Amino acid sequence: MRISERFDSALLVLGCPEVPVQTTAVLYIAARLKREGIKVLIAGTPSARMLLKYADLDRHYIDEVMDLDMTIDGIVESGDNYPLCFVFIHNDAGISYAATMNSIMQSKVHPVIFGSSAEELSTQINFDCEKVVAVAAHNPKPLIKVIDEVIKWDV
Amino acid sequence: MGCLDKLPYEVILRNSSFSECRDYLKKNFSEIYTVSPGYKIFDVHIIGVPPVTIALDGNMVIFPFTKPCHGTFLVKVESKEEAFRLRKTSK
């Protein structure tokens, strides 16, 4: 089944953007999702959102950018749901956010784990999911390669 | 419920991992409750790996507070209302 037939929207959850590959990986996944006709929504910290706001000024890839806390509040309090969710992780807090998104939504959650401790962090994901894991900090290529191996793009 | 930033709170652990906070609570407090991730306390939703652990010490509520850039903080806030709600609704 085509990914676009299974999902009409995707939520990308971003933590602190201190590892450079995060913004590139977000835009890459957003671009691939847009090709599939899937609406892309971003929830992140203020600095993560600012990086994307100016990197995608004309909104070629991103449909909506939202505050992380407000997004979680909408899911818990109002029942907002996003059928597909990518959580970007490079520290322990990211693991907590991934577990939370998996717990509060009825969604397919993909943890995208990168940075120098990616492999160690990936062992802390204890829910059933397809993980994207690559030791990558400045060069995005290893992470992009694993994204393409795990996510079965149609287009 | 009040806004966490406007209440006097004490930070017990800072820049920790979620599991370090959970271990600290279990080791140092006897009245322990578990809640689901997203549980709203004061004005924040708790972010964490289930089961999320919260401790009570009288009217003191001790819970993990995760910030994306700084890890998890274990904070202690006095609130008769939140302590009552937790005792009533959680196990």
mmCIF file of C-alpha atoms in Angstrom:
data_model
loop_
_atom_site.group_PDB
_atom_site.id
_atom_site.type_symbol
_atom_site.label_atom_id
_atom_site.label_comp_id
_atom_site.label_asym_id
_atom_site.label_seq_id
_atom_site.Cartn_x
_atom_site.Cartn_y
_atom_site.Cartn_z
ATOM 1 C CA MET A 1 0.000 0.000 0.000
ATOM 2 C CA ARG A 2 1.257 3.461 -0.849
ATOM 3 C CA ILE A 3 2.377 5.595 2.101
ATOM 4 C CA SER A 4 0.077 8.381 0.831
ATOM 5 C CA GLU A 5 -2.899 6.009 1.030
ATOM 6 C CA ARG A 6 -2.147 5.221 4.652
ATOM 7 C CA PHE A 7 -1.361 8.706 5.938
ATOM 8 C CA ASP A 8 -2.752 12.127 5.050
ATOM 9 C CA SER A 9 -0.629 14.099 7.502
ATOM 10 C CA ALA A 10 2.571 13.742 9.478
ATOM 11 C CA LEU A 11 3.822 15.433 12.628
ATOM 12 C CA LEU A 12 7.566 16.005 12.957
ATOM 13 C CA VAL A 13 8.627 16.606 16.580
ATOM 14 C CA LEU A 14 11.870 18.505 17.074
ATOM 15 C CA GLY A 15 13.971 18.983 20.161
ATOM 16 C CA CYS A 16 16.958 21.228 20.666
ATOM 17 C CA PRO A 17 18.656 21.870 17.273
ATOM 18 C CA GLU A 18 22.215 21.720 18.611
ATOM 19 C CA VAL A 19 23.162 18.817 16.306
ATOM 20 C CA PRO A 20 23.429 20.222 12.761
ATOM 21 C CA VAL A 21 21.976 17.226 10.891
ATOM 22 C CA GLN A 22 18.587 17.653 12.564
ATOM 23 C CA THR A 23 17.381 20.522 10.357
ATOM 24 C CA THR A 24 18.605 18.804 7.187
ATOM 25 C CA ALA A 25 16.933 15.502 8.129
ATOM 26 C CA VAL A 26 13.672 17.303 8.937
ATOM 27 C CA LEU A 27 13.640 19.102 5.579
ATOM 28 C CA TYR A 28 14.572 15.908 3.746
ATOM 29 C CA ILE A 29 11.735 13.906 5.326
ATOM 30 C CA ALA A 30 9.345 16.834 4.818
ATOM 31 C CA ALA A 31 10.269 17.016 1.129
ATOM 32 C CA ARG A 32 9.736 13.267 0.673
ATOM 33 C CA LEU A 33 6.395 13.424 2.480
ATOM 34 C CA LYS A 34 5.262 16.335 0.310
ATOM 35 C CA ARG A 35 6.107 14.316 -2.793
ATOM 36 C CA GLU A 36 3.737 11.675 -1.445
ATOM 37 C CA GLY A 37 1.003 14.302 -0.968
ATOM 38 C CA ILE A 38 1.201 14.126 2.819
ATOM 39 C CA LYS A 39 0.645 17.307 4.843
ATOM 40 C CA VAL A 40 3.699 18.156 6.980
ATOM 41 C CA LEU A 41 3.311 19.728 10.409
ATOM 42 C CA ILE A 42 6.235 20.678 12.621
ATOM 43 C CA ALA A 43 6.192 20.935 16.423
ATOM 44 C CA GLY A 44 9.396 22.123 18.016
ATOM 45 C CA THR A 45 11.296 24.390 20.340
ATOM 46 C CA PRO A 46 11.447 28.094 19.363
ATOM 47 C CA SER A 47 14.983 27.827 17.955
ATOM 48 C CA ALA A 48 14.227 24.645 15.993
ATOM 49 C CA ARG A 49 11.194 26.354 14.499
ATOM 50 C CA MET A 50 13.160 29.475 13.592
ATOM 51 C CA LEU A 51 15.771 27.425 11.733
ATOM 52 C CA LEU A 52 13.056 25.837 9.620
ATOM 53 C CA LYS A 53 11.081 29.038 9.161
ATOM 54 C CA TYR A 54 13.999 30.673 7.354
ATOM 55 C CA ALA A 55 15.272 27.518 5.655
ATOM 56 C CA ASP A 56 11.854 26.981 4.022
ATOM 57 C CA LEU A 57 10.795 30.592 3.626
ATOM 58 C CA ASP A 58 8.241 29.952 0.879
ATOM 59 C CA ARG A 59 6.890 26.829 2.593
ATOM 60 C CA HIS A 60 7.778 24.395 -0.176
ATOM 61 C CA TYR A 61 8.074 21.524 2.285
ATOM 62 C CA ILE A 62 6.386 22.514 5.529
ATOM 63 C CA ASP A 63 2.674 23.265 5.856
ATOM 64 C CA GLU A 64 2.458 24.313 9.480
ATOM 65 C CA VAL A 65 4.872 25.141 12.295
ATOM 66 C CA MET A 66 3.577 24.823 15.850
ATOM 67 C CA ASP A 67 4.724 25.275 19.426
ATOM 68 C CA LEU A 68 5.750 21.952 20.975
ATOM 69 C CA ASP A 69 3.974 22.409 24.315
ATOM 70 C CA MET A 70 0.782 23.655 22.645
ATOM 71 C CA THR A 71 0.809 20.684 20.269
ATOM 72 C CA ILE A 72 1.069 18.228 23.149
ATOM 73 C CA ASP A 73 -1.684 20.104 24.976
ATOM 74 C CA GLY A 74 -3.913 19.801 21.890
ATOM 75 C CA ILE A 75 -3.291 16.058 21.653
ATOM 76 C CA VAL A 76 -3.953 15.388 25.351
ATOM 77 C CA GLU A 77 -6.746 17.874 26.005
ATOM 78 C CA SER A 78 -8.531 18.093 22.635
ATOM 79 C CA GLY A 79 -7.800 14.700 21.110
ATOM 80 C CA ASP A 80 -5.778 16.033 18.173
ATOM 81 C CA ASN A 81 -4.171 13.115 16.365
ATOM 82 C CA TYR A 82 -1.552 12.813 13.657
ATOM 83 C CA PRO A 83 -1.449 9.389 11.982
ATOM 84 C CA LEU A 84 2.290 9.480 11.259
ATOM 85 C CA CYS A 85 4.882 10.970 13.614
ATOM 86 C CA PHE A 86 8.655 11.369 13.429
ATOM 87 C CA VAL A 87 10.452 12.295 16.660
ATOM 88 C CA PHE A 88 14.002 13.619 16.260
ATOM 89 C CA ILE A 89 16.291 12.473 19.059
ATOM 90 C CA HIS A 90 19.870 13.188 20.056
ATOM 91 C CA ASN A 91 19.606 13.210 23.850
ATOM 92 C CA ASP A 92 17.746 11.665 26.763
ATOM 93 C CA ALA A 93 14.979 14.273 26.548
ATOM 94 C CA GLY A 94 14.291 13.135 22.989
ATOM 95 C CA ILE A 95 13.723 9.582 24.227
ATOM 96 C CA SER A 96 11.157 10.943 26.698
ATOM 97 C CA TYR A 97 9.375 12.877 23.936
ATOM 98 C CA ALA A 98 9.232 9.822 21.666
ATOM 99 C CA ALA A 99 7.778 7.649 24.441
ATOM 100 C CA THR A 100 5.254 10.371 25.218
ATOM 101 C CA MET A 101 4.114 10.786 21.600
ATOM 102 C CA ASN A 102 3.751 7.017 21.317
ATOM 103 C CA SER A 103 1.715 6.952 24.514
ATOM 104 C CA ILE A 104 -0.649 9.870 23.869
ATOM 105 C CA MET A 105 -1.432 9.269 20.168
ATOM 106 C CA GLN A 106 -2.784 6.384 18.136
ATOM 107 C CA SER A 107 -0.064 6.863 15.526
ATOM 108 C CA LYS A 108 2.800 5.200 13.761
ATOM 109 C CA VAL A 109 5.799 6.741 15.528
ATOM 110 C CA HIS A 110 9.270 6.685 13.965
ATOM 111 C CA PRO A 111 12.101 7.720 16.310
ATOM 112 C CA VAL A 112 14.885 9.329 14.251
ATOM 113 C CA ILE A 113 18.019 9.018 16.378
ATOM 114 C CA PHE A 114 21.300 10.735 15.491
ATOM 115 C CA GLY A 115 24.349 12.372 17.066
ATOM 116 C CA SER A 116 27.410 10.756 18.588
ATOM 117 C CA SER A 117 25.386 8.653 21.088
ATOM 118 C CA ALA A 118 22.760 7.457 18.608
ATOM 119 C CA GLU A 119 23.337 3.739 19.067
ATOM 120 C CA GLU A 120 23.320 3.914 22.871
ATOM 121 C CA LEU A 121 20.192 6.094 22.858
ATOM 122 C CA SER A 122 18.381 3.723 20.510
ATOM 123 C CA THR A 123 18.573 0.949 23.120
ATOM 124 C CA GLN A 124 16.376 3.087 25.386
ATOM 125 C CA ILE A 125 13.440 3.024 22.970
ATOM 126 C CA ASN A 126 11.264 0.295 24.463
ATOM 127 C CA PHE A 127 8.069 0.533 22.437
ATOM 128 C CA ASP A 128 7.279 -1.286 19.224
ATOM 129 C CA CYS A 129 8.409 0.875 16.290
ATOM 130 C CA GLU A 130 10.699 1.154 13.284
ATOM 131 C CA LYS A 131 13.700 3.201 14.397
ATOM 132 C CA VAL A 132 15.967 5.297 12.200
ATOM 133 C CA VAL A 133 19.422 5.240 13.817
ATOM 134 C CA ALA A 134 22.696 6.707 12.522
ATOM 135 C CA VAL A 135 25.807 8.102 14.174
ATOM 136 C CA ALA A 136 25.754 11.458 12.389
ATOM 137 C CA ALA A 137 26.354 14.978 13.628
ATOM 138 C CA HIS A 138 27.669 17.188 10.805
ATOM 139 C CA ASN A 139 27.454 14.995 7.713
ATOM 140 C CA PRO A 140 23.811 14.091 7.068
ATOM 141 C CA LYS A 141 24.544 11.359 4.504
ATOM 142 C CA PRO A 142 24.620 8.383 6.937
ATOM 143 C CA LEU A 143 21.295 9.488 8.439
ATOM 144 C CA ILE A 144 19.654 10.082 5.048
ATOM 145 C CA LYS A 145 20.788 6.602 3.950
ATOM 146 C CA VAL A 146 19.110 4.954 6.944
ATOM 147 C CA ILE A 147 15.951 7.071 6.537
ATOM 148 C CA ASP A 148 15.617 5.727 2.987
ATOM 149 C CA GLU A 149 16.202 2.160 4.173
ATOM 150 C CA VAL A 150 13.545 2.332 6.903
ATOM 151 C CA ILE A 151 10.853 4.465 5.251
ATOM 152 C CA LYS A 152 9.358 2.887 2.170
ATOM 153 C CA TRP A 153 8.768 5.911 -0.045
ATOM 154 C CA ASP A 154 6.461 5.452 -3.020
ATOM 155 C CA VAL A 155 7.642 8.470 -5.018
ATOM 156 C CA MET B 1 -3.976 24.373 38.961
ATOM 157 C CA GLY B 2 -1.438 27.142 38.858
ATOM 158 C CA CYS B 3 1.373 28.089 36.514
ATOM 159 C CA LEU B 4 4.558 26.256 37.511
ATOM 160 C CA ASP B 5 6.776 29.271 36.768
ATOM 161 C CA LYS B 6 4.785 31.416 39.205
ATOM 162 C CA LEU B 7 4.959 28.942 42.083
ATOM 163 C CA PRO B 8 7.927 28.585 44.431
ATOM 164 C CA TYR B 9 9.657 25.380 43.387
ATOM 165 C CA GLU B 10 12.824 23.609 44.389
ATOM 166 C CA VAL B 11 15.007 21.795 41.892
ATOM 167 C CA ILE B 12 16.202 18.497 43.383
ATOM 168 C CA LEU B 13 18.009 17.147 40.306
ATOM 169 C CA ARG B 14 18.924 19.076 37.184
ATOM 170 C CA ASN B 15 20.082 18.071 33.679
ATOM 171 C CA SER B 16 19.390 14.449 34.541
ATOM 172 C CA SER B 17 18.034 11.548 32.594
ATOM 173 C CA PHE B 18 14.438 10.488 33.025
ATOM 174 C CA SER B 19 15.465 7.175 34.568
ATOM 175 C CA GLU B 20 17.781 8.906 37.080
ATOM 176 C CA CYS B 21 14.814 10.966 38.282
ATOM 177 C CA ARG B 22 12.626 7.860 38.570
ATOM 178 C CA ASP B 23 15.338 6.017 40.540
ATOM 179 C CA TYR B 24 15.814 8.993 42.863
ATOM 180 C CA LEU B 25 12.090 9.169 43.624
ATOM 181 C CA LYS B 26 11.838 5.457 44.384
ATOM 182 C CA LYS B 27 14.909 5.564 46.602
ATOM 183 C CA ASN B 28 14.043 8.705 48.578
ATOM 184 C CA PHE B 29 10.259 8.773 48.931
ATOM 185 C CA SER B 30 7.734 6.242 50.171
ATOM 186 C CA GLU B 31 4.495 7.646 48.735
ATOM 187 C CA ILE B 32 4.881 6.940 45.027
ATOM 188 C CA TYR B 33 2.292 7.186 42.231
ATOM 189 C CA THR B 34 2.483 6.288 38.568
ATOM 190 C CA VAL B 35 0.751 8.239 35.821
ATOM 191 C CA SER B 36 0.731 8.112 32.040
ATOM 192 C CA PRO B 37 2.904 10.417 29.913
ATOM 193 C CA GLY B 38 0.946 13.595 29.194
ATOM 194 C CA TYR B 39 -0.517 13.742 32.734
ATOM 195 C CA LYS B 40 -1.196 17.409 33.433
ATOM 196 C CA ILE B 41 0.176 18.784 36.666
ATOM 197 C CA PHE B 42 0.055 22.511 37.382
ATOM 198 C CA ASP B 43 0.122 23.870 33.824
ATOM 199 C CA VAL B 44 2.483 21.324 32.259
ATOM 200 C CA HIS B 45 2.086 17.917 30.687
ATOM 201 C CA ILE B 46 4.619 15.446 32.001
ATOM 202 C CA ILE B 47 6.948 14.193 29.287
ATOM 203 C CA GLY B 48 8.479 10.814 29.963
ATOM 204 C CA VAL B 49 8.917 7.120 29.472
ATOM 205 C CA PRO B 50 6.046 5.134 31.018
ATOM 206 C CA PRO B 51 5.458 4.452 33.812
ATOM 207 C CA VAL B 52 5.949 8.052 34.909
ATOM 208 C CA THR B 53 6.671 8.276 38.632
ATOM 209 C CA ILE B 54 5.553 11.102 40.935
ATOM 210 C CA ALA B 55 6.181 11.259 44.694
ATOM 211 C CA LEU B 56 4.213 12.979 47.428
ATOM 212 C CA ASP B 57 5.592 14.092 50.776
ATOM 213 C CA GLY B 58 2.679 15.648 52.639
ATOM 214 C CA ASN B 59 1.555 18.448 50.351
ATOM 215 C CA MET B 60 4.861 18.460 48.501
ATOM 216 C CA VAL B 61 4.613 17.135 44.932
ATOM 217 C CA ILE B 62 7.883 15.859 43.458
ATOM 218 C CA PHE B 63 7.803 15.184 39.718
ATOM 219 C CA PRO B 64 10.016 15.093 36.580
ATOM 220 C CA PHE B 65 9.974 18.105 34.292
ATOM 221 C CA THR B 66 11.632 17.607 30.896
ATOM 222 C CA LYS B 67 13.087 20.432 28.818
ATOM 223 C CA PRO B 68 14.185 19.506 25.261
ATOM 224 C CA CYS B 69 17.581 21.205 25.482
ATOM 225 C CA HIS B 70 18.455 20.524 29.119
ATOM 226 C CA GLY B 71 17.174 17.077 29.977
ATOM 227 C CA THR B 72 14.953 16.252 32.905
ATOM 228 C CA PHE B 73 14.696 18.193 36.147
ATOM 229 C CA LEU B 74 13.211 16.770 39.318
ATOM 230 C CA VAL B 75 11.197 19.549 40.923
ATOM 231 C CA LYS B 76 9.406 19.883 44.246
ATOM 232 C CA VAL B 77 6.366 22.140 44.563
ATOM 233 C CA GLU B 78 3.941 22.539 47.442
ATOM 234 C CA SER B 79 0.326 22.158 46.378
ATOM 235 C CA LYS B 80 -2.462 20.812 48.529
ATOM 236 C CA GLU B 81 -4.774 20.689 45.491
ATOM 237 C CA GLU B 82 -2.404 18.733 43.241
ATOM 238 C CA ALA B 83 -1.473 16.325 46.045
ATOM 239 C CA PHE B 84 -5.166 15.683 46.719
ATOM 240 C CA ARG B 85 -5.921 15.151 43.018
ATOM 241 C CA LEU B 86 -3.019 12.742 42.622
ATOM 242 C CA ARG B 87 -4.006 10.694 45.673
ATOM 243 C CA LYS B 88 -7.582 10.574 44.423
ATOM 244 C CA THR B 89 -6.967 9.710 40.764
ATOM 245 C CA SER B 90 -3.733 7.713 40.622
ATOM 246 C CA LYS B 91 -2.293 4.552 42.088
#
